[in-house]
mmCIF file of C-alpha atoms and ligand atoms in Angstrom:
data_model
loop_
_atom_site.group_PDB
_atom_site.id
_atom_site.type_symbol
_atom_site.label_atom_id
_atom_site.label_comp_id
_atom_site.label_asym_id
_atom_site.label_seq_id
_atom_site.Cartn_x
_atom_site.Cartn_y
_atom_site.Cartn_z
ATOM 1 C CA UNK S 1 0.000 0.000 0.000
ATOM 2 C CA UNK S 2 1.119 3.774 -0.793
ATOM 3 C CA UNK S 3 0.085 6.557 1.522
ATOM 4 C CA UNK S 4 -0.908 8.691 -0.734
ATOM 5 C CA UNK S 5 -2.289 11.455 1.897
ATOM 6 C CA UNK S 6 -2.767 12.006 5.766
ATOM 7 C CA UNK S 7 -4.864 14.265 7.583
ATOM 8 C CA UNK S 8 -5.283 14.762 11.563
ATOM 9 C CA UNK S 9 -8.927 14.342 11.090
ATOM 10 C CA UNK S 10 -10.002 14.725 15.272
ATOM 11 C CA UNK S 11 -8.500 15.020 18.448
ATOM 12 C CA UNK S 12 -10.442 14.014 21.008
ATOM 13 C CA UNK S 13 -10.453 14.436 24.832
ATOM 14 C CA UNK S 14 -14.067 12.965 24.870
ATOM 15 C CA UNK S 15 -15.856 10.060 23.611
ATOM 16 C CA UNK S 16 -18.477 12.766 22.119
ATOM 17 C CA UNK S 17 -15.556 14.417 19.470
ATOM 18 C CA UNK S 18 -15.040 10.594 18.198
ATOM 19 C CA UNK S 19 -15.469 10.934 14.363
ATOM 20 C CA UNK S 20 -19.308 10.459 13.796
ATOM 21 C CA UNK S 21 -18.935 8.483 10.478
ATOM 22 C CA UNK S 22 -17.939 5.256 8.911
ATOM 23 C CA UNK S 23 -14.431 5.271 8.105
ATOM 24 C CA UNK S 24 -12.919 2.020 9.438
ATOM 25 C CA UNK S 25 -9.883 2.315 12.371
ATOM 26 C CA UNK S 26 -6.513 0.619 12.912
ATOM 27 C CA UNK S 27 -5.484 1.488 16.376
ATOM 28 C CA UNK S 28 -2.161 0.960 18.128
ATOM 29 C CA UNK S 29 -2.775 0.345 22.261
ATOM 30 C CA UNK S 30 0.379 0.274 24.301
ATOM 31 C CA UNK S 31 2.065 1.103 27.336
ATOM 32 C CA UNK S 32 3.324 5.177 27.635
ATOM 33 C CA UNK S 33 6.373 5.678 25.524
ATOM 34 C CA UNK S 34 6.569 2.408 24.134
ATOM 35 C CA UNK S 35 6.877 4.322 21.015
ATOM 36 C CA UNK S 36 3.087 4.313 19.535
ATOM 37 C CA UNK S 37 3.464 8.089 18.231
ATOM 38 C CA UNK S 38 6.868 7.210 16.958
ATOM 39 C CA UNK S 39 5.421 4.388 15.268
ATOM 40 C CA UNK S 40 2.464 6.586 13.309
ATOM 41 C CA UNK S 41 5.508 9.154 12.730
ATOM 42 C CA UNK S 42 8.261 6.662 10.664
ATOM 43 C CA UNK S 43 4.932 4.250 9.653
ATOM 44 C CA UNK S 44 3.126 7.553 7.602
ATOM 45 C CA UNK S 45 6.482 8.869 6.838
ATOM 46 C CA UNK S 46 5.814 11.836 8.720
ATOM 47 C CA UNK S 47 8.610 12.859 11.264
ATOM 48 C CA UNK S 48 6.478 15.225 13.427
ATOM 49 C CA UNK S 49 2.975 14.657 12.835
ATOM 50 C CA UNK S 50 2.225 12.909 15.934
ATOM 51 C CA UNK S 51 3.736 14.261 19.412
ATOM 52 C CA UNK S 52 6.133 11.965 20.693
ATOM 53 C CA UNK S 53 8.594 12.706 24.214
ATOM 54 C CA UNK S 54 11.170 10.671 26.212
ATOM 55 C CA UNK S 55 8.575 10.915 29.249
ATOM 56 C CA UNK S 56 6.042 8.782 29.453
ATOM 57 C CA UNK S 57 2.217 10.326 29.067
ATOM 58 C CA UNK S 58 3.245 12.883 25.982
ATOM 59 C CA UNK S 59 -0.497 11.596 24.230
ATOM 60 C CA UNK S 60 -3.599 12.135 26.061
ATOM 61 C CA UNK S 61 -5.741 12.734 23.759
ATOM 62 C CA UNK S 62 -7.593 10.189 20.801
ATOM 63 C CA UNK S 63 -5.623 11.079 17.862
ATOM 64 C CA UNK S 64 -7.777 10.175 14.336
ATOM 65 C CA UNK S 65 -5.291 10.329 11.019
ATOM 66 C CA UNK S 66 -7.372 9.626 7.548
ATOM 67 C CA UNK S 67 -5.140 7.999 5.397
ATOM 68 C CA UNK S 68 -5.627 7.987 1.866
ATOM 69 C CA UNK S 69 -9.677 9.619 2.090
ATOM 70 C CA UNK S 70 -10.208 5.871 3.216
ATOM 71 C CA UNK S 71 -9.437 4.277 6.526
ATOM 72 C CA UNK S 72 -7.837 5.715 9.926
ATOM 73 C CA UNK S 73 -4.839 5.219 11.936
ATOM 74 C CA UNK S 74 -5.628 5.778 15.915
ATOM 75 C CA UNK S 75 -3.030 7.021 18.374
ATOM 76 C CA UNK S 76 -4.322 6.066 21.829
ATOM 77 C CA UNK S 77 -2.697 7.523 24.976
ATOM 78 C CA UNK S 78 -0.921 5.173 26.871
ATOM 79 C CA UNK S 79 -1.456 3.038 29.806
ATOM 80 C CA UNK S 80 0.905 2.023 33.147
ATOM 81 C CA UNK S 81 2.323 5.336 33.535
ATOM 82 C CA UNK S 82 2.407 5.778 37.335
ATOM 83 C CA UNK S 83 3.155 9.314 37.842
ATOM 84 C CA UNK S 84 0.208 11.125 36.758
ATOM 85 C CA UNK S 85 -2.353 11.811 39.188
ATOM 86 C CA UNK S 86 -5.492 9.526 39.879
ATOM 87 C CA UNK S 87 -8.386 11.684 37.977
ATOM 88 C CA UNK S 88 -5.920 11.788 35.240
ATOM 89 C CA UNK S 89 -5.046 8.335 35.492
ATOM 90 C CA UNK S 90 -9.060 7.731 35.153
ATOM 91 C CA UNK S 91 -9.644 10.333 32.740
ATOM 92 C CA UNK S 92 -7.262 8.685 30.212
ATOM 93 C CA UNK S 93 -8.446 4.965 31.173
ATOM 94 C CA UNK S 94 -12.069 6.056 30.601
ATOM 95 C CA UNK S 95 -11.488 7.599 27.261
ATOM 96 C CA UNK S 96 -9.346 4.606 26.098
ATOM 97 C CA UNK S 97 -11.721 2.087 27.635
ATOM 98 C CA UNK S 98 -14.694 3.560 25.444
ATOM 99 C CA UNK S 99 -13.003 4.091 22.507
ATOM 100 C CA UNK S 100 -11.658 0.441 22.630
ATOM 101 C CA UNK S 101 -14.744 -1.104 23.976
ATOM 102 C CA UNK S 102 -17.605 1.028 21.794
ATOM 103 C CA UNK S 103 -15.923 2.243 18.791
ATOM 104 C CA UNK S 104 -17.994 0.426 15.870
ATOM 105 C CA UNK S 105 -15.356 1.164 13.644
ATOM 106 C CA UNK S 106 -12.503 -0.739 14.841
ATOM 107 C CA UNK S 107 -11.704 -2.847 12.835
ATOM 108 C CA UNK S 108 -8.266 -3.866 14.265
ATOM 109 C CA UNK S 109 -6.159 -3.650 17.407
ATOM 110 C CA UNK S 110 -2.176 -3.874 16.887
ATOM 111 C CA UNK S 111 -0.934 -4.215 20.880
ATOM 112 C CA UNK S 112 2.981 -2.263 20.756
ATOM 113 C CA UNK S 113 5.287 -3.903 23.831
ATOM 114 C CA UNK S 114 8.921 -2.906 23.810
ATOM 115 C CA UNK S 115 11.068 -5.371 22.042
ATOM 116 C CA UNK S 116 13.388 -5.060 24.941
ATOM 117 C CA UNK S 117 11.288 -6.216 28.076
ATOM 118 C CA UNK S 118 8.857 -8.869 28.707
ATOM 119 C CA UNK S 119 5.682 -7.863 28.463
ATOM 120 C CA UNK S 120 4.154 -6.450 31.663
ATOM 121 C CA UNK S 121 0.822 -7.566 33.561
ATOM 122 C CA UNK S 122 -1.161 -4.628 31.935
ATOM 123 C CA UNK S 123 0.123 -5.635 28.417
ATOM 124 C CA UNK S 124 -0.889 -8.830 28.958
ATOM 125 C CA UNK S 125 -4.641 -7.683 30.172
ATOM 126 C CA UNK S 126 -5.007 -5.671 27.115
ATOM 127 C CA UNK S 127 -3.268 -8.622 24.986
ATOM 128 C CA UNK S 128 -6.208 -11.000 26.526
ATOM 129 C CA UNK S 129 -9.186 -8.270 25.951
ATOM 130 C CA UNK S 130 -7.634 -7.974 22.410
ATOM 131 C CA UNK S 131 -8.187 -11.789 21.815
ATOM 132 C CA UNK S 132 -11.026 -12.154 23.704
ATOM 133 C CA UNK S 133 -12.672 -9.531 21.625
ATOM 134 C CA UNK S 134 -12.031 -11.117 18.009
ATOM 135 C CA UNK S 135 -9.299 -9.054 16.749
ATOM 136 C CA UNK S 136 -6.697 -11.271 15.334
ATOM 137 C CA UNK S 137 -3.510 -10.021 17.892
ATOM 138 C CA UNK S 138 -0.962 -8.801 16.235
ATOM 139 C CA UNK S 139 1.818 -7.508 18.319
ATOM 140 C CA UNK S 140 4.625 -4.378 17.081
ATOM 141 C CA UNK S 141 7.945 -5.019 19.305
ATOM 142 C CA UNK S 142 8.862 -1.328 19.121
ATOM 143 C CA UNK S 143 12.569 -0.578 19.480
ATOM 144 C CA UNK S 144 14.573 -2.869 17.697
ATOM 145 C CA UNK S 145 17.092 -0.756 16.857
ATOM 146 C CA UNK S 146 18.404 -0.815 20.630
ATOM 147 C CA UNK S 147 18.812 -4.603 20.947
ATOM 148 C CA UNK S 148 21.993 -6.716 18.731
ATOM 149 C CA UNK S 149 20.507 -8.211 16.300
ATOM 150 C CA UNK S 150 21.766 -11.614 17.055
ATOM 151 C CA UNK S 151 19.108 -11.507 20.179
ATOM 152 C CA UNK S 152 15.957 -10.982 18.308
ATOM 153 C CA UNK S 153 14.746 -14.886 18.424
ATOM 154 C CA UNK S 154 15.042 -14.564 22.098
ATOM 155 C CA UNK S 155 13.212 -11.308 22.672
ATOM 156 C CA UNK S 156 10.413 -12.414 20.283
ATOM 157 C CA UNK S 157 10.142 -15.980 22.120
ATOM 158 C CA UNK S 158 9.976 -13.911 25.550
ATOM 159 C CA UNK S 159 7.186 -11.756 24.029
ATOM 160 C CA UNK S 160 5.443 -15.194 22.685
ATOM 161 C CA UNK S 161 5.765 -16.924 26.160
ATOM 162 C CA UNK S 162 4.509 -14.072 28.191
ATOM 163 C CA UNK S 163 1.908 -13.250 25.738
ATOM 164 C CA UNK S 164 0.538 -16.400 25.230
ATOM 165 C CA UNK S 165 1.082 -16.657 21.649
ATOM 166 C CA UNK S 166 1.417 -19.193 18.970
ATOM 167 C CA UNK S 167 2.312 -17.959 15.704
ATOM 168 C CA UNK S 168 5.484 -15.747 15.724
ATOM 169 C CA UNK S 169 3.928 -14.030 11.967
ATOM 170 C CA UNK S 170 1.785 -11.849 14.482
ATOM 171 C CA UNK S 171 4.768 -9.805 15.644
ATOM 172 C CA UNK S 172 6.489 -7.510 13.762
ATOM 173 C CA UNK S 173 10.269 -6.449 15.665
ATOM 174 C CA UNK S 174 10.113 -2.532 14.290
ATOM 175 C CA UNK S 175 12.310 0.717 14.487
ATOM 176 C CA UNK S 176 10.846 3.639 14.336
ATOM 177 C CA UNK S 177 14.434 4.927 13.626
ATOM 178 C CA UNK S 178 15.440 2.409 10.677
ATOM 179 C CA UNK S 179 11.548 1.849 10.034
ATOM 180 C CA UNK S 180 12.257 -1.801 9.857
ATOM 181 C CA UNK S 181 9.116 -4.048 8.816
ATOM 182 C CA UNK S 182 7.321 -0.944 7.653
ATOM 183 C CA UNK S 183 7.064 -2.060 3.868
ATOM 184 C CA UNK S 184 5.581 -5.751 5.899
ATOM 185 C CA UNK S 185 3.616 -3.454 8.021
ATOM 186 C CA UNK S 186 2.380 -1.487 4.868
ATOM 187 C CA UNK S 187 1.304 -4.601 3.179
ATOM 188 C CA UNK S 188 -0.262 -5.984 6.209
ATOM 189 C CA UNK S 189 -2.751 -2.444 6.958
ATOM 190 C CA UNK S 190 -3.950 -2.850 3.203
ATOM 191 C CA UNK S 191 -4.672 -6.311 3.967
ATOM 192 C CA UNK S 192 -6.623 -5.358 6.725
ATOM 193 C CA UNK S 193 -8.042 -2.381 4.880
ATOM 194 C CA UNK S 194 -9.085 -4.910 2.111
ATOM 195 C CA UNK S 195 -11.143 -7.574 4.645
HETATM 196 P P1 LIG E 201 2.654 7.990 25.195
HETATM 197 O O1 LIG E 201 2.126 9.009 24.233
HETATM 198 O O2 LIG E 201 3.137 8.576 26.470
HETATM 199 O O3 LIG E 201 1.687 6.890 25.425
HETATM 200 O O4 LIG E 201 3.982 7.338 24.536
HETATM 201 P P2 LIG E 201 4.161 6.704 23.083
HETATM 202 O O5 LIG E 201 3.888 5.249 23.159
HETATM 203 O O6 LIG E 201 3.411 7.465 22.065
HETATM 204 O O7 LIG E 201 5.743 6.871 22.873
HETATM 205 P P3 LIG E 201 6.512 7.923 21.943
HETATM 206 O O8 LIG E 201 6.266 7.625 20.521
HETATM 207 O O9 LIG E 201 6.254 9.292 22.428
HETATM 208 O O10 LIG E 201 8.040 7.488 22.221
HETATM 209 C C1 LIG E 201 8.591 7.469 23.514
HETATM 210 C C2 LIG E 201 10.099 7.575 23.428
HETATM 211 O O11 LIG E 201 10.640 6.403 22.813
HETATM 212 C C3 LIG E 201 10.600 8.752 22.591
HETATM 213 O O12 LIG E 201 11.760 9.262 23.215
HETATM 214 C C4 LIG E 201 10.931 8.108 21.256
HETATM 215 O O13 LIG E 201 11.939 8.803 20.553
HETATM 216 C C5 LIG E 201 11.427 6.739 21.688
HETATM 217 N N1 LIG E 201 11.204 5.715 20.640
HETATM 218 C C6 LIG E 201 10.031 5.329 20.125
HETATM 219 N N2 LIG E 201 10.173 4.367 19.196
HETATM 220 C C7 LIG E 201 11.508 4.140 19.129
HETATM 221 C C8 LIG E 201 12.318 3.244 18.340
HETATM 222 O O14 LIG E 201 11.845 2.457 17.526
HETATM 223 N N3 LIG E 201 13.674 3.286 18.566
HETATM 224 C C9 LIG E 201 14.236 4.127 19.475
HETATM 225 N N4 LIG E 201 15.568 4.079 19.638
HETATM 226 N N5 LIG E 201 13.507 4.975 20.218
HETATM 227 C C10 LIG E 201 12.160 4.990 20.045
HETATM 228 MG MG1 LIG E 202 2.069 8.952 22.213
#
């Protein structure tokens, strides 16, 4: 697939500024700064479209890109980020909780954990939710420009085992520096896009 164009269609703060059409969504759910702006950024080929920092809770908003007048790419705040206070903390779960648990138009969840770690107890919560709510459960491993090469079997079998997960083709290692995978990832959207 080409991305031919990309527009910041909505932010929202609220479930009421959700965009009150059709237009099918790809959203990316992950911890805070496990790289999911970063990801939109190198995947669109846009360097500073989406907000990205080096601490944790830069997104707290819904952010709705068109691409191509035909489907969406969703930035979602992130989750497990400890030092914010508890009516933010609540705010942000609320808004990502109805957006992930209402939104008619998503059509499909990618989870982001950092290539690096295993997965944490919240990843694997919204890992489960993912799978128990029929989207297929494909995993980006964000980062892999920080680990040797050589390792990548073992991080991806770490991310499998914790994860629960069967079939390694659902995880894409990526770099949001190198953008690694992104011509995969590009073929795999349209795919999606296509279904
Ligand atoms: P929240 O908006 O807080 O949920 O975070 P996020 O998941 O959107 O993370 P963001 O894209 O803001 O990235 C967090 C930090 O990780 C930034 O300092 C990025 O530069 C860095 N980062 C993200 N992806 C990569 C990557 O693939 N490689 C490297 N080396 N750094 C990355
Ligand atoms: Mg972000």
């Amino acid at each position: 697939m080409k991305i031919k164009s990309v527009n910041l269609d909505q932010v929202a703060g609220f479930a009421s500024q959700f965009p009150n059409d059709d237009f099918e969504e790809i959203a990316f759910a992950g911890r805070s700064n496990v790289g999911k702006s970063s990801f939109i950024n190198s995947f669109l080929d846009k360097k500073n479209l989406a907000k990205t920092s080096s601490k944790p809770g830069k997104t707290k908003t819904i952010n709705f890109y068109k691409i191509n007048d035909k489907f969406r790419l969703v930035d979602l705040p992130g989750y497990g980020y400890a030092k914010v206070s508890k009516t933010e903390k609540e705010k942000w779960n609320n808004l990502i909780h109805k957006y992930l648990y209402e939104r008619e138009n998503l059509k499909e969840v990618f989870l982001l954990v950092d290539i690096r770690h295993a997965p944490t107890k919240q990843d694997k919560e919204m890992y489960d939710w993912i799978i128990d709510s029929g989207f297929t459960g494909f995993v980006i491993a964000t980062k892999y420009d920080k680990i040797p090469k050589t390792h990548l079997k073992k991080h991806i079998k770490e991310i499998m085992k914790t994860l629960n997960i069967d079939d390694e083709g659902l995880i894409f290692a990526y770099s949001s520096i190198t953008s690694h995978n992104k011509n995969v990832l590009l073929e795999q959207v349209e795919v999606i896009v296509n279904s």
